[in-house]
CSV table of C-alpha atoms and ligand atoms in Angstrom, one decimal:
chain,number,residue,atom,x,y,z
A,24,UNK,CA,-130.5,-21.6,-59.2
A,25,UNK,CA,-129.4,-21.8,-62.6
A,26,UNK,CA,-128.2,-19.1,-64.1
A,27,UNK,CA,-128.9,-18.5,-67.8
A,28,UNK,CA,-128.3,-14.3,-68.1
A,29,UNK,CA,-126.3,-12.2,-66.0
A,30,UNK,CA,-125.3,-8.6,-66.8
A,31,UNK,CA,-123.3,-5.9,-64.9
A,32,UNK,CA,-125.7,-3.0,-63.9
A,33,UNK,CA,-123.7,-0.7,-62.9
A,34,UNK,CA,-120.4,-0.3,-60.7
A,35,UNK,CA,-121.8,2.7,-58.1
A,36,UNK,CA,-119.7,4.7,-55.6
A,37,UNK,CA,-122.7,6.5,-54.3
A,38,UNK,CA,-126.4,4.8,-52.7
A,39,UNK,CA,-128.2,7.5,-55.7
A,40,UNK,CA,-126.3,5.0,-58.1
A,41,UNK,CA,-128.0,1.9,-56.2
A,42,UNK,CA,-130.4,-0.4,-58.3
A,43,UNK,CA,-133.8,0.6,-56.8
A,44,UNK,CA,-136.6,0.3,-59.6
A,45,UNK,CA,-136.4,-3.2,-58.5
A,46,UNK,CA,-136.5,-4.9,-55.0
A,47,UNK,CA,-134.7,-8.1,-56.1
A,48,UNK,CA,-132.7,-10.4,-53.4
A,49,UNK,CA,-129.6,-8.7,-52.9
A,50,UNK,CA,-126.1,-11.0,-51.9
A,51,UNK,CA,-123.3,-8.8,-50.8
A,52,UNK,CA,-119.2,-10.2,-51.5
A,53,UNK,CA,-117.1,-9.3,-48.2
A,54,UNK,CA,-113.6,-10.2,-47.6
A,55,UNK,CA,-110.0,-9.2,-48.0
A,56,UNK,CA,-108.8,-8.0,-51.4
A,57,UNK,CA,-107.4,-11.3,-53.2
A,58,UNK,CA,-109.7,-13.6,-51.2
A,59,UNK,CA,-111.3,-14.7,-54.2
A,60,UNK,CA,-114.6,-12.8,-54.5
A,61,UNK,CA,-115.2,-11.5,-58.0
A,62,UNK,CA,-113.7,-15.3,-58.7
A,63,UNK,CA,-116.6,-16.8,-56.8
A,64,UNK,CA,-118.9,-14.7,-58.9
A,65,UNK,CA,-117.9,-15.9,-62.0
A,66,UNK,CA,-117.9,-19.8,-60.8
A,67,UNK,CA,-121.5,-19.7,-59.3
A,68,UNK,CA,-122.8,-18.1,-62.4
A,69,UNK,CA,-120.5,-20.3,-65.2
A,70,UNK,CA,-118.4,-16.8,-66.7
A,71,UNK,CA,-115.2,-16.9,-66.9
A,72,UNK,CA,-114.8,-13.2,-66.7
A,73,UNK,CA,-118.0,-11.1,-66.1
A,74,UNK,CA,-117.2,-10.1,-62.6
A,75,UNK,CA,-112.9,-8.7,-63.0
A,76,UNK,CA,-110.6,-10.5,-61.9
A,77,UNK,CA,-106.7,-9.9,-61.1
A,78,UNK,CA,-103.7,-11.7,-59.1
A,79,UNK,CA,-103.3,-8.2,-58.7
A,80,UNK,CA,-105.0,-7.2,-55.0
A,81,UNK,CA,-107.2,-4.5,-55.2
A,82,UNK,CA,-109.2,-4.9,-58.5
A,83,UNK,CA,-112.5,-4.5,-57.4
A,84,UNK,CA,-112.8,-0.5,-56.4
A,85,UNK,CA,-117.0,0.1,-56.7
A,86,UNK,CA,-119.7,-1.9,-55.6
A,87,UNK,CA,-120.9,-3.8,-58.7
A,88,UNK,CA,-124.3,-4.6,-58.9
A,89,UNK,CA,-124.3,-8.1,-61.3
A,90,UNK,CA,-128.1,-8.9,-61.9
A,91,UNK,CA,-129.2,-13.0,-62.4
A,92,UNK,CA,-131.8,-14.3,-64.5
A,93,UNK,CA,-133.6,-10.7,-64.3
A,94,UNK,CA,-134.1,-11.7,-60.3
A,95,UNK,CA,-131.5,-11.8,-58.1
A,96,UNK,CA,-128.3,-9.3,-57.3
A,97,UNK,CA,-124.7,-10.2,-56.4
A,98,UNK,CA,-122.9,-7.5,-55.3
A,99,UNK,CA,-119.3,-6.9,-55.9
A,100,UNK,CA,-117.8,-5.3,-53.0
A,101,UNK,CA,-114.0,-3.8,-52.2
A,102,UNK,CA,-111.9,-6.6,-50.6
A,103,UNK,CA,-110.2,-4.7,-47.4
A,104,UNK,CA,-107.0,-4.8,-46.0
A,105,UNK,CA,-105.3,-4.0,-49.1
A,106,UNK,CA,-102.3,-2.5,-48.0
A,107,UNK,CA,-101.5,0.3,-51.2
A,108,UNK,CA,-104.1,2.2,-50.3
A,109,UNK,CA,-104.0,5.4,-48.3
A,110,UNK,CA,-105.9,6.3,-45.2
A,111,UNK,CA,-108.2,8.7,-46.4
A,112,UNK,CA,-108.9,6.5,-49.3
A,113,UNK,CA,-109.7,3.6,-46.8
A,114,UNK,CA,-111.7,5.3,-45.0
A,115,UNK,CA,-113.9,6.6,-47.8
A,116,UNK,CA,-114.0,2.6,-48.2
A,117,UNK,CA,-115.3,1.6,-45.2
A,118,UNK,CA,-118.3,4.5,-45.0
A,119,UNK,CA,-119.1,3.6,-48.3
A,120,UNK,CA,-119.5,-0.4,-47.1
A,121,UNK,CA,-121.0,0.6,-43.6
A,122,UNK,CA,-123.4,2.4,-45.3
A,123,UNK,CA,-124.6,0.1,-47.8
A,124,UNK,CA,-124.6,-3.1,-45.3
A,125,UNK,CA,-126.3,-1.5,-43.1
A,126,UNK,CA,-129.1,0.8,-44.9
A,127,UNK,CA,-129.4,-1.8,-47.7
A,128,UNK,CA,-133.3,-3.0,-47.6
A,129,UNK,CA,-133.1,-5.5,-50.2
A,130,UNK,CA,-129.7,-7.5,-48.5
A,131,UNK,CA,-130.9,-11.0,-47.5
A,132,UNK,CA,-127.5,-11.9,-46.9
A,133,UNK,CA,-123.9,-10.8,-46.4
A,134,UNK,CA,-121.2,-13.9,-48.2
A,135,UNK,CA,-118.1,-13.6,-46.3
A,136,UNK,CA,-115.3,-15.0,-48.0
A,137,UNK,CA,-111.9,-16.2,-46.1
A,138,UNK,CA,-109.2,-17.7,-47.5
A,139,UNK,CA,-109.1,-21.7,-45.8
A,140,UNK,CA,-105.5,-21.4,-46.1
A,141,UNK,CA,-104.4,-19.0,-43.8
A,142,UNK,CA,-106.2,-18.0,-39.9
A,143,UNK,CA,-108.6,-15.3,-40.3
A,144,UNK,CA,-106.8,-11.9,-40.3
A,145,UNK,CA,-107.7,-8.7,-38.0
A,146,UNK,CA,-110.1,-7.5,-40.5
A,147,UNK,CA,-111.9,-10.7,-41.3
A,148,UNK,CA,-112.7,-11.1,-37.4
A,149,UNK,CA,-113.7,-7.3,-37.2
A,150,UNK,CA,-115.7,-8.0,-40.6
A,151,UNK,CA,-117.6,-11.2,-39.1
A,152,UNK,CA,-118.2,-9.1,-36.0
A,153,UNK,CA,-120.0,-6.1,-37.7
A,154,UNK,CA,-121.6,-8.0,-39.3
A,155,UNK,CA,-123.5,-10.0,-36.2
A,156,UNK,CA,-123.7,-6.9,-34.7
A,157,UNK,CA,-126.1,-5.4,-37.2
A,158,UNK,CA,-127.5,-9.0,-37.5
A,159,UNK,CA,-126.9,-9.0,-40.9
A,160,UNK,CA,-127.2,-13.0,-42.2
A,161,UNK,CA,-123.6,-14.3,-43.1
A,162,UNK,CA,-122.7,-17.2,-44.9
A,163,UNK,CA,-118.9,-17.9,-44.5
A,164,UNK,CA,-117.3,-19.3,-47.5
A,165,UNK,CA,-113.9,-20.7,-47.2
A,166,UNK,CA,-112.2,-20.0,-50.7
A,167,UNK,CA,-109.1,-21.8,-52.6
A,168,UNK,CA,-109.6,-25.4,-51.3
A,169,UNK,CA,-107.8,-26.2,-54.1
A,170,UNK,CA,-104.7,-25.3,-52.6
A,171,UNK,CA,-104.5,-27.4,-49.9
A,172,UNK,CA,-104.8,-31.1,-49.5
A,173,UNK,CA,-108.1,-32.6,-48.6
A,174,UNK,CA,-106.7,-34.4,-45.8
A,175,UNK,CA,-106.6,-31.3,-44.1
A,176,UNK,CA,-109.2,-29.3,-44.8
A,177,UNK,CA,-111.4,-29.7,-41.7
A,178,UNK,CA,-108.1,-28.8,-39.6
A,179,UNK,CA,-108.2,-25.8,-41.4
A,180,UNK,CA,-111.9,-24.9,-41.3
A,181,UNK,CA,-111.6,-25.8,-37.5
A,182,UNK,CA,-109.3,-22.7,-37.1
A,183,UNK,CA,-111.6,-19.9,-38.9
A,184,UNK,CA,-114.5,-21.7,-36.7
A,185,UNK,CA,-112.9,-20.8,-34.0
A,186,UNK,CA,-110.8,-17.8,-34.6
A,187,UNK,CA,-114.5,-16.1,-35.9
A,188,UNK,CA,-115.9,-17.7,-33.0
A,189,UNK,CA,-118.6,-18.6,-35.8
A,190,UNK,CA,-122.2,-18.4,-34.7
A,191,UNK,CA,-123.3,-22.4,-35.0
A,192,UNK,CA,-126.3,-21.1,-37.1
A,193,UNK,CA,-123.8,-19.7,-39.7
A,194,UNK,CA,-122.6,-22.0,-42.4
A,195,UNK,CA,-118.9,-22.1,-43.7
A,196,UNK,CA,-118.8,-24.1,-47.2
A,197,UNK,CA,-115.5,-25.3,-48.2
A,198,UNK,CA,-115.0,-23.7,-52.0
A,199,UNK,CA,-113.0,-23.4,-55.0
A,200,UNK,CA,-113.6,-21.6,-57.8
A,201,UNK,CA,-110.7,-23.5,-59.6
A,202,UNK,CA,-112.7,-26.9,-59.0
A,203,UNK,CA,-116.2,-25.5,-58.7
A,204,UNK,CA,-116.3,-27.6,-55.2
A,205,UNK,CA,-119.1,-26.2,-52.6
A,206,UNK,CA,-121.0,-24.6,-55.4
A,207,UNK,CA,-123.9,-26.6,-54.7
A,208,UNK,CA,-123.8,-25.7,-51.6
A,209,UNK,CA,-123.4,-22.3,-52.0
A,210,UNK,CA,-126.3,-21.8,-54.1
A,211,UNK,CA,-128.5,-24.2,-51.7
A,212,UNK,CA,-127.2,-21.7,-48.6
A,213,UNK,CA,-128.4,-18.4,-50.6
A,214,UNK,CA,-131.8,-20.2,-51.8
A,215,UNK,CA,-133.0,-20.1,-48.6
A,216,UNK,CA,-133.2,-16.5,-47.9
A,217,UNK,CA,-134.9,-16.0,-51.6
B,312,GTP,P1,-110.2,-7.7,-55.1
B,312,GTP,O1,-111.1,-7.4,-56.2
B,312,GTP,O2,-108.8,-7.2,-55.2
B,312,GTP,O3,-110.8,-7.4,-53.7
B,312,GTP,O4,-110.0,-9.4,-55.1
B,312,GTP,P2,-111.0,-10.5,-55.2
B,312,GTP,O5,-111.4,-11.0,-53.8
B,312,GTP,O6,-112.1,-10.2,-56.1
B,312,GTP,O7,-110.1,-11.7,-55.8
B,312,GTP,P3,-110.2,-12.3,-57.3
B,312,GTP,O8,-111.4,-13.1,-57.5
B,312,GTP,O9,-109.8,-11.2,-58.2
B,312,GTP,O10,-109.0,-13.4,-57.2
B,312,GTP,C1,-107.7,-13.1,-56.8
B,312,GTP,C2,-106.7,-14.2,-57.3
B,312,GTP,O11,-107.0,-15.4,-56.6
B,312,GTP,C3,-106.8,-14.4,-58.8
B,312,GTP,O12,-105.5,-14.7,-59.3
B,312,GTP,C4,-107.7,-15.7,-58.8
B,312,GTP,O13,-107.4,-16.5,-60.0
B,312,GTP,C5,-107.2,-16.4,-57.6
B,312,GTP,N1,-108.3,-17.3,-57.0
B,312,GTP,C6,-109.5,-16.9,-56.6
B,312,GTP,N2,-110.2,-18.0,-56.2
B,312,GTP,C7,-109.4,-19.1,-56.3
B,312,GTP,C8,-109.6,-20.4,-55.9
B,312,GTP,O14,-110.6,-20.9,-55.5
B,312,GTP,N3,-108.5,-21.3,-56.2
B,312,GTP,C9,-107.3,-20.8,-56.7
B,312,GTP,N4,-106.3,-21.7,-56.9
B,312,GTP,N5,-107.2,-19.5,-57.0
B,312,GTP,C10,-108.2,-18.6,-56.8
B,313,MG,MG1,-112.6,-8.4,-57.0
């Protein structure tokens, strides 16, 4: 898809706050805070700064509905495992995301982000697994590429294969949003549940 408009709707805490005049395809961002999410946002739809990002872990504290050529939704999710936040605070976190991932009608697809540099953490693996459980379509995007030679990116993407124990139906695209590598084939993955 190429993406000519793109606006923020609105940044909700609550489903009531939910876009639902509309049924548009819905793409959900999941992953650890700093992974790279609101990054890959801005690559795949050519902004530099329409989704916020911040070196700064935990910039993204709503769900942010970003709405594409007046027919698709990204949403903007929380990255997890942000360390400076309380308990009760991260626990209002993950009702919020349990509930919107798994009541959400119009989610075709859930785009996991992990970083290719480093194994898949705790959370990632409890993330990928939720997700399966509530058979919710993952796509598995391995982000900063960049940072690591190319000679050894399949050694890497080997591990979070494994350590995910990804489902062989599930792709994992190799991305950077420094480069703009795998954005073809991120956009080719997503077309097919439109
Ligand atoms: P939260 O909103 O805190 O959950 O983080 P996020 O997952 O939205 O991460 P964000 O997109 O804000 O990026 C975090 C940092 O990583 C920023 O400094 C980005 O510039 C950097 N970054 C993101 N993606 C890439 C990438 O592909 N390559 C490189 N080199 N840096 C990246
Ligand atoms: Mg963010």
């Amino acid at each position: 898809m190429k993406v000519t408009d793109a606006e923020i709707v609105i940044s909700a805490v609550k489903p009531e706050q939910y876009p639902n005049a509309e049924r548009f395809p819905e793409f959900a961002l999941a992953g650890r805070s700093n992974v790279g999410k609101s990054s890959f946002i801005n690559k795949m739809i050519h902004r530099k700064n329409l989704a916020r990002t911040s070196s700064k872990p935990g910039k993204t504290q709503t769900l942010n509905f970003y709405l594409l050529n007046e027919s698709v939704y990204f949403v903007d999710v929380p990255g997890y495992g942000y360390a400076k936040v309380s308990k009760k605070e991260r626990e209002a976190w993950g009702k919020m995301i349990e509930k919107y991932l798994t009541t959400r009608e119009p989610l075709r697809a859930v785009i996991l982000l992990i970083d290719l540099r480093h194994p898949p953490s705790n959370d990632d693996v409890i993330m990928y697994d939720f997700l399966k459980h509530y058979e919710i379509p993952t796509i598995v995007i391995a982000t900063k590429a960049d940072k690591i030679p190319k000679g050894k990116w399949e050694k890497h993407a080997k591990v979070i294969r494994q350590d995910l124990q990804l489902d062989p139906n599930d792709q994992l695209i190799l991305f950077s949003s420094e480069t703009g590598k795998g954005k073809v084939e991120a956009w080719s993955a997503l077309n097919k549940f439109m």
